[in-house]
CSV table of C-alpha atoms in Angstrom, one decimal:
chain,number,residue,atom,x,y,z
H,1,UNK,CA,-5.0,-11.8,7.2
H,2,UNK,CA,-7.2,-14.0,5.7
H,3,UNK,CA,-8.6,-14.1,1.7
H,4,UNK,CA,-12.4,-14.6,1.0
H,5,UNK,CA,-12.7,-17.2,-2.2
H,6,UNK,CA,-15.8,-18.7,-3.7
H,7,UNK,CA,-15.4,-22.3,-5.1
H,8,UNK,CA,-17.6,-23.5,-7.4
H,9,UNK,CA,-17.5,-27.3,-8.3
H,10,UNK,CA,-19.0,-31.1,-8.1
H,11,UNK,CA,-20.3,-32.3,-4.9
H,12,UNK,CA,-17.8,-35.6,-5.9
H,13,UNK,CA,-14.5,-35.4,-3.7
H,14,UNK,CA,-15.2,-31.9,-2.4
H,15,UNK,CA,-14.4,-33.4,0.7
H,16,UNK,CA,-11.1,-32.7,-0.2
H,17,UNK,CA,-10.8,-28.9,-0.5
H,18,UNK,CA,-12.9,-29.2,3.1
H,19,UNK,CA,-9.9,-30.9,4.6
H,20,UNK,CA,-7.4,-28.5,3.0
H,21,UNK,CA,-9.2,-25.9,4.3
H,22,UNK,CA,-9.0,-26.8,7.8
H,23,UNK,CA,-5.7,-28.2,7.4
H,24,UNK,CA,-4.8,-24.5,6.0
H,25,UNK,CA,-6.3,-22.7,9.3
H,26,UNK,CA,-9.2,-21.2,7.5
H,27,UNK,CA,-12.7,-21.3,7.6
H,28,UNK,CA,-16.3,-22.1,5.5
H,29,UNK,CA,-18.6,-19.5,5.6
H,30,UNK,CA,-21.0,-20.8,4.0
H,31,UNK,CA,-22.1,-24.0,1.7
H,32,UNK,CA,-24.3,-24.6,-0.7
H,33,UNK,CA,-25.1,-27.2,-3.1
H,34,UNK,CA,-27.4,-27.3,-5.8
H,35,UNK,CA,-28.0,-30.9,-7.2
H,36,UNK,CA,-24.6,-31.8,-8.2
H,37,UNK,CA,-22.6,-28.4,-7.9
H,38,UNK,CA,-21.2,-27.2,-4.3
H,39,UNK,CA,-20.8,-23.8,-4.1
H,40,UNK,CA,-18.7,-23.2,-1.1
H,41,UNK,CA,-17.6,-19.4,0.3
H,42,UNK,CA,-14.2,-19.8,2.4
H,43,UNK,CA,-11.5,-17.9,4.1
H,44,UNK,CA,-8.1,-19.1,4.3
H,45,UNK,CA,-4.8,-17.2,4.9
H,46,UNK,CA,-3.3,-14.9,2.4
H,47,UNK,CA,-0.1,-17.1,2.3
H,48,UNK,CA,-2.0,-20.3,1.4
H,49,UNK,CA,-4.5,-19.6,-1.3
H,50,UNK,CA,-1.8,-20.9,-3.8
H,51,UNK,CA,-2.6,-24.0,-2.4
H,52,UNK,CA,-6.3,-24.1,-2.6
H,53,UNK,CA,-6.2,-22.6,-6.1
H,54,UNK,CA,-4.0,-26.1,-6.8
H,55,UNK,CA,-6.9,-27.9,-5.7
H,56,UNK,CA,-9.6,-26.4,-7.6
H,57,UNK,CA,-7.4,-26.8,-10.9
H,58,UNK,CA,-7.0,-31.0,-9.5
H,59,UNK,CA,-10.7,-31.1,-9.3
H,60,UNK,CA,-11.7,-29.1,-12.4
H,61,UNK,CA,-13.7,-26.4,-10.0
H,62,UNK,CA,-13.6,-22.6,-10.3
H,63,UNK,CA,-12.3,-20.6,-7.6
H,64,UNK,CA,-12.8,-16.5,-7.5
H,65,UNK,CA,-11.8,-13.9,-5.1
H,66,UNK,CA,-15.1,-13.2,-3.6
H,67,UNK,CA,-14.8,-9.5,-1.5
H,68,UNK,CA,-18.2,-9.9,-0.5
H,69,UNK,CA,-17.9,-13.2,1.8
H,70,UNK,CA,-18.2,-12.5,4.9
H,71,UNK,CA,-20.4,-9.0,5.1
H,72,UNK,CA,-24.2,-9.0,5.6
H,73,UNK,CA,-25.9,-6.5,3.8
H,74,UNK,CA,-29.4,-5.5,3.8
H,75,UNK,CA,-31.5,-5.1,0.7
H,76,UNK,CA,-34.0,-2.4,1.7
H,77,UNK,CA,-37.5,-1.6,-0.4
H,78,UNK,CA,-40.0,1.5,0.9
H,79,UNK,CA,-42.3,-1.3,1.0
H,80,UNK,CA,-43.0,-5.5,0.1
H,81,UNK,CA,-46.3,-5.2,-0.9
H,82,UNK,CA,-47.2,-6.2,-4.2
H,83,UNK,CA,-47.7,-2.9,-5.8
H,84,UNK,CA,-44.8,-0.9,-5.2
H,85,UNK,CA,-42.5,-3.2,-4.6
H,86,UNK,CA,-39.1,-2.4,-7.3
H,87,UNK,CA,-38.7,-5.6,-9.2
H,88,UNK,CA,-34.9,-4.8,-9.2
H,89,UNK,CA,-34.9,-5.5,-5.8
H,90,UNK,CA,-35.4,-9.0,-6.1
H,91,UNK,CA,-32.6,-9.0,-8.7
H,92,UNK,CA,-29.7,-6.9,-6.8
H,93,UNK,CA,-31.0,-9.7,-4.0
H,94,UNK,CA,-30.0,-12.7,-6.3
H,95,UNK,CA,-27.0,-10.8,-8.2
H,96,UNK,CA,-25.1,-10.1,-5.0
H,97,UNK,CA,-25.5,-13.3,-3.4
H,98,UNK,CA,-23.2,-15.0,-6.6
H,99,UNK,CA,-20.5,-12.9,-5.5
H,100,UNK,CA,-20.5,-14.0,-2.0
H,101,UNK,CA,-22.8,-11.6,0.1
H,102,UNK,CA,-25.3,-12.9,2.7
H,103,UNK,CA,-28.3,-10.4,2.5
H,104,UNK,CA,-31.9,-9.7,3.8
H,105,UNK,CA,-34.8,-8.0,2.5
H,106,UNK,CA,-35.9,-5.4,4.3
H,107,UNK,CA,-39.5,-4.1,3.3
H,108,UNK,CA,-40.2,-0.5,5.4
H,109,UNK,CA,-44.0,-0.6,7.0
H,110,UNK,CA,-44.7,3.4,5.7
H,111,UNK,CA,-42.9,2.9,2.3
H,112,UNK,CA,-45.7,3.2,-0.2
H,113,UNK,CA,-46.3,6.9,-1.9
H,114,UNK,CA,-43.6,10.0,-1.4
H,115,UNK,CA,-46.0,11.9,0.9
H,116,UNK,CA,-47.3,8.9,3.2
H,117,UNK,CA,-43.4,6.8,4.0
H,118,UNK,CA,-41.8,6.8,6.2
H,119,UNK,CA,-39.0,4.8,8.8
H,120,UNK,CA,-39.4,3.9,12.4
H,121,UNK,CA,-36.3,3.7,14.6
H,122,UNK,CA,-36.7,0.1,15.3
H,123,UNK,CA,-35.9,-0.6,11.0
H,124,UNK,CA,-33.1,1.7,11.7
H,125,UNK,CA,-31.9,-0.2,14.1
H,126,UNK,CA,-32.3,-3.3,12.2
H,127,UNK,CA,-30.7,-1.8,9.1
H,128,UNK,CA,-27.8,-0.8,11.0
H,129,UNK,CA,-26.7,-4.4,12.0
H,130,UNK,CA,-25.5,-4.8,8.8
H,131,UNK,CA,-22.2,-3.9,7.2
H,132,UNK,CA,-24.3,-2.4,4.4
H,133,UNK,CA,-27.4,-0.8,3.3
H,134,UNK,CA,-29.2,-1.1,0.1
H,135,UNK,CA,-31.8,0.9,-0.9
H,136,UNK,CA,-33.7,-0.1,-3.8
H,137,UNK,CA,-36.3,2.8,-4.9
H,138,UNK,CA,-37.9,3.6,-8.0
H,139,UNK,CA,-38.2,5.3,-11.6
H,140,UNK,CA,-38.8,9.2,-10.5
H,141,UNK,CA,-36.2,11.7,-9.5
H,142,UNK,CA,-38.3,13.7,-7.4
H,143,UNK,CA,-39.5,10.8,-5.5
H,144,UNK,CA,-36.1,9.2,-5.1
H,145,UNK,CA,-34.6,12.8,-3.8
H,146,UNK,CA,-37.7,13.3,-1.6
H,147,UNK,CA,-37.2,9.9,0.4
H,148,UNK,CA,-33.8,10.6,1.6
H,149,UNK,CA,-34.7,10.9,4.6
H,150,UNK,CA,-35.6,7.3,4.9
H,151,UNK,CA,-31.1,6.9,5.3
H,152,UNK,CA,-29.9,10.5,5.8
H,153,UNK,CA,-29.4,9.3,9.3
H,154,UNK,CA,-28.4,5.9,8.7
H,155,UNK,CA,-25.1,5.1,10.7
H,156,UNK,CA,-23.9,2.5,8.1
H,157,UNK,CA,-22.8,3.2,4.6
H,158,UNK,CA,-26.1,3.6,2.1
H,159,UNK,CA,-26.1,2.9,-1.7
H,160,UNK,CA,-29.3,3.9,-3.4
H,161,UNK,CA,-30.3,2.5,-6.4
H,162,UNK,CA,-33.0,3.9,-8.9
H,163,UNK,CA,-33.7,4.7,-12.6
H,164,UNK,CA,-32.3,8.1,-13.4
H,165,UNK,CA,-28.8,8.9,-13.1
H,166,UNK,CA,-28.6,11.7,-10.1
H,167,UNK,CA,-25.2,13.3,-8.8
H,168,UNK,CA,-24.7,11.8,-5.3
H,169,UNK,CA,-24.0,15.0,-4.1
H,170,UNK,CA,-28.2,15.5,-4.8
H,171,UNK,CA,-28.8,12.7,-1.8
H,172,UNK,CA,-27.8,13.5,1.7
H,173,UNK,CA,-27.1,10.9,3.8
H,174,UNK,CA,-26.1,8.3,1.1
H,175,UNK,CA,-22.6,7.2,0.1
H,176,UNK,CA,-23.3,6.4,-3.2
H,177,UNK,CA,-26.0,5.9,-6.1
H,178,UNK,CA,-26.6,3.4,-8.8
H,179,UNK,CA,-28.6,4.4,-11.6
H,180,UNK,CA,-30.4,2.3,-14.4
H,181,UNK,CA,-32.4,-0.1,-11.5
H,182,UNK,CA,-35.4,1.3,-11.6
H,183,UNK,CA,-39.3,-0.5,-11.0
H,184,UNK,CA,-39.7,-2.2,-14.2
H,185,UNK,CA,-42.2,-5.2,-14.8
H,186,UNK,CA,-39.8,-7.9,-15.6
H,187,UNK,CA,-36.4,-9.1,-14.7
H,188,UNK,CA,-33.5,-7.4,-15.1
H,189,UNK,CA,-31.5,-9.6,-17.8
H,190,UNK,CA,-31.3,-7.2,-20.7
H,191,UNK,CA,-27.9,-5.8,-21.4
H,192,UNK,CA,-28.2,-2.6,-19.8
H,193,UNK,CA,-29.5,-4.1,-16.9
H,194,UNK,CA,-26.8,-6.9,-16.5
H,195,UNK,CA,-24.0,-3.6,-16.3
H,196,UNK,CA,-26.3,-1.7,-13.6
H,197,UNK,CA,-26.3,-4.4,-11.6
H,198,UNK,CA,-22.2,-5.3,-12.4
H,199,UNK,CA,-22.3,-1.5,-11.2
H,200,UNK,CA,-23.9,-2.0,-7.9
H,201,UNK,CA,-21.3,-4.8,-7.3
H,202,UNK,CA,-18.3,-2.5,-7.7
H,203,UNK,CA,-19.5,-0.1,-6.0
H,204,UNK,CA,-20.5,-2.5,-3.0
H,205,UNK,CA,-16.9,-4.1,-3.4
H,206,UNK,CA,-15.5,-0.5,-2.7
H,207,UNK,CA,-17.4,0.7,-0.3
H,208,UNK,CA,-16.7,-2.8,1.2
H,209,UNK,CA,-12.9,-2.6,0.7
H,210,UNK,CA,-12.8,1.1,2.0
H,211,UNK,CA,-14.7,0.1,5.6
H,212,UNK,CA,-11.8,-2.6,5.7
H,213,UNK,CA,-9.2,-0.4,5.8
H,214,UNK,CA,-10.8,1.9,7.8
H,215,UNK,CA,-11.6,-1.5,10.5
H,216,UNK,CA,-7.5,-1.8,10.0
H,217,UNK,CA,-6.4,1.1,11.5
H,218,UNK,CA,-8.9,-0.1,14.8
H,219,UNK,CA,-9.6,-3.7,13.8
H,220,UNK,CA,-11.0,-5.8,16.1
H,221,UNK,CA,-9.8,-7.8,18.9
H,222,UNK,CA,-10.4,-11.3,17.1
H,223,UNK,CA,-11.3,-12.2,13.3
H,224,UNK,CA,-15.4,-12.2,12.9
H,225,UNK,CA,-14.7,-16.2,11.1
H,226,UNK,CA,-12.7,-17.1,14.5
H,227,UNK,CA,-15.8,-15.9,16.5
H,228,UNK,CA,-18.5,-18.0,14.2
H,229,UNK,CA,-15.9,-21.1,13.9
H,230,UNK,CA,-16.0,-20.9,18.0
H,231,UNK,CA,-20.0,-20.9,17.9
H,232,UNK,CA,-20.3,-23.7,15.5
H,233,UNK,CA,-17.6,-25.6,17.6
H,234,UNK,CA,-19.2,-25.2,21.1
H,235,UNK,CA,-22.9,-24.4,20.6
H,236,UNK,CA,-24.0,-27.4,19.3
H,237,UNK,CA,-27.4,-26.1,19.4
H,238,UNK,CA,-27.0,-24.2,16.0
H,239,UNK,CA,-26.8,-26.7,14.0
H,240,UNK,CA,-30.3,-27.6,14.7
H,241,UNK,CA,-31.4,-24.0,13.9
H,242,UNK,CA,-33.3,-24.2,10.7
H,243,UNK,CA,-32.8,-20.8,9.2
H,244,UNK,CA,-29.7,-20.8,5.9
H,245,UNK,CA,-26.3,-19.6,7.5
H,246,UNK,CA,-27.2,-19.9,11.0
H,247,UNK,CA,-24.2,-18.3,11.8
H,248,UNK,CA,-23.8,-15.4,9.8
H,249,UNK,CA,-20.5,-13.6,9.5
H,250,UNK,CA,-20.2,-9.4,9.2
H,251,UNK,CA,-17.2,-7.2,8.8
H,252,UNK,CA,-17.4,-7.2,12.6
H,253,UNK,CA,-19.1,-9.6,14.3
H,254,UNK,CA,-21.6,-12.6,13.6
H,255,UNK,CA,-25.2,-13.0,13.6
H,256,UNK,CA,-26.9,-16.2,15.5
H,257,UNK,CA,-30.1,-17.4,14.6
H,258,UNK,CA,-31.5,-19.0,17.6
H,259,UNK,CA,-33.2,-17.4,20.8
H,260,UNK,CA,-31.8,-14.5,22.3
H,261,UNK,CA,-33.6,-15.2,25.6
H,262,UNK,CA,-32.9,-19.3,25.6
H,263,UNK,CA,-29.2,-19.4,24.3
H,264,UNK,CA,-27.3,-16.3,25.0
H,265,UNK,CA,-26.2,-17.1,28.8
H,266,UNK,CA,-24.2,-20.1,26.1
H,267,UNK,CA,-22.9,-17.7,23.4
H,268,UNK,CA,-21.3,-15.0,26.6
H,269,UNK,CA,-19.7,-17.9,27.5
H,270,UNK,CA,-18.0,-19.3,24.4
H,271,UNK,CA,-14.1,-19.2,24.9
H,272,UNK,CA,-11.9,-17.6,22.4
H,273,UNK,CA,-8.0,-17.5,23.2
H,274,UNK,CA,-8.4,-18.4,27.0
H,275,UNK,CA,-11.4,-15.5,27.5
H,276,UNK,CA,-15.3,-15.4,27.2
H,277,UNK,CA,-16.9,-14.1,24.4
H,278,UNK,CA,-18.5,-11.8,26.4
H,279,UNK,CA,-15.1,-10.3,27.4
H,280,UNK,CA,-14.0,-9.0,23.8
H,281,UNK,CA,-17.6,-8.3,22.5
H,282,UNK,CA,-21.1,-7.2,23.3
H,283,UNK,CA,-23.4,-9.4,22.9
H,284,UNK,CA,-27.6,-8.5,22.7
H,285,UNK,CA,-30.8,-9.0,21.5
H,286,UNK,CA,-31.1,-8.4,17.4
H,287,UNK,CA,-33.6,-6.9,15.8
H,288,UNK,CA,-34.5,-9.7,13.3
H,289,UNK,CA,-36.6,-12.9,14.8
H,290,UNK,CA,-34.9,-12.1,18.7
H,291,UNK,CA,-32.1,-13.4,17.4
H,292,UNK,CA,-28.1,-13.2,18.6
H,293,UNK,CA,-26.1,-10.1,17.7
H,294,UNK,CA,-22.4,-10.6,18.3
H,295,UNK,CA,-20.6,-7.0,17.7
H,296,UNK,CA,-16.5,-8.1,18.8
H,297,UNK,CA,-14.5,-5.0,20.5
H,298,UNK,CA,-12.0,-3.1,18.5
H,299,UNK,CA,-8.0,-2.8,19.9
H,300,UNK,CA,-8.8,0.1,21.3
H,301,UNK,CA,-11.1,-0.9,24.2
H,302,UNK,CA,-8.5,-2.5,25.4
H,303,UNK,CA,-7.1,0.9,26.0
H,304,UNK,CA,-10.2,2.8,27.3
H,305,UNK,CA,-10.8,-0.1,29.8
């Protein structure tokens, strides 16, 4: 079992906590580094985070459990345009990326007015390669109860977010619902707005924590990080992709940003333990820019094969 940390610390002699981290067995999922700071989101085993929480303390960094590492979640709006776009969305974007989450915006093509949205199947679709579904609406109850059909459907687990506060039983289809995140014209950095959001992170955290134990009892045949440290190590192709995270980690699989149609003869045939990726997962066309979608096999198909 492996723990997801986020490190936070100078760019000087980071180098070192790299080559712990390999040394460990674990993995980075993701770097970044803003002039001088590295902020770096890693996975090492359980056993051994003693040892990188040593190193943070040698070179005066923070380190914090980060649950979120690791998942992709997906940030959806009724629409992008301008004028109906929820401000908070942006925000709940930004917020749940500093506690590890890799997310996308997803803005729906019918989304503006209650009586004129709608969803296709094809945004379904694309929604439900994620690990999670955000959906950011608006300030009125009766709109935010009338557009639950939007994820009633959905075959991921939905948080809705809005202004009032609404009994969850009130929303079919969702799993839970944040209130206080309405459309307002400005950022959310008042008070009330900082706890909504510290809301919407425990509740992602849960819901997070509750599909892990649920993947435990079924997990799958490899870790998702052994997959995307195999990709990064034998595609050499990906590291010429321009897109952030070009190898993007989920609960159950990894997302590869480069051509579907080009590269994915390469990714079926990336070994892992003696077999071929394409033995122990399916591998296909993803909805977002024709990129890779890796989902891995759970213990089970072992069984039903």
């Amino acid at each position: 079992m492996y723990e997801t940390l986020t490190f936070t610390g100078g760019v000087h002699k980071s180098e070192e906590v790299k080559e712990l981290i390999e040394d460990l067995g674990g993995f980075i999922l993701q770097e970044n580094i803003v002039q001088m700071e590295l902020v770096l989101n890693m996975a090492v085993p359980l056993d051994d985070v003693a040892k990188i929480e040593e190193k943070s303390k040698e070179l005066l960094a923070e380190l914090s459990v980060a649950p979120m590492a690791g998942s992709e979640i997906a940030i959806v709006s009724p629409t992008l345009a301008r004028h109906h776009l929820p401000h908070a969305a942006c925000d709940i974007s930004e917020y749940l990326r500093e506690y590890g989450a890799k997310d996308n915006m997803i803005g729906l093509a019918r989304g503006d007015g209650k009586g004129t949205s709608g969803i296709s199947e094809e945004e379904k679709q694309l929604i439900e390669e994620h690990d999670i579904a955000v959906f950011a609406l608006g300030s009125f109850e009766t709109c935010i109860k009338n557009k639950s059909f939007l994820y009633e459907d959905i075959d991921i687990p939905v948080i809705v977010t809005g202004s009032p506060d609404i009994p969850i039983e009130e929303l079919p289809g969702a799993d839970a619902y944040v209130g206080g995140l309405g459309r307002i014209p400005r950022r959310l950095r008042r008070g009330p707005d900082i706890r909504a959001l510290e809301k919407l992170v425990e509740t992602v955290e849960e819901i997070l924590n509750s599909k892990k134990r649920e993947m435990n009892l079924d997990p799958p045949l490899v870790p998702s990080i052994v997959v995307k440290n195999a990709i990064e190590n034998q595609i050499p192709e990906v590291k010429d992709a321009i897109s952030p995270a070009p190898v993007t980690s989920q609960l159950d699989g990894v997302r590869v940003k480069i051509d579907y149609d080009k590269y994915h003869e390469l990714i079926e045939n990336v070994i892992i333990d003696g077999k071929k990726l394409s033995e122990i997962a399916d591998i296909k066309k993803s909805k977002m820019y024709d990129y890779i979608l890796v989902k891995i096999n759970s213990e089970s198909s072992l069984i039903e094969n």
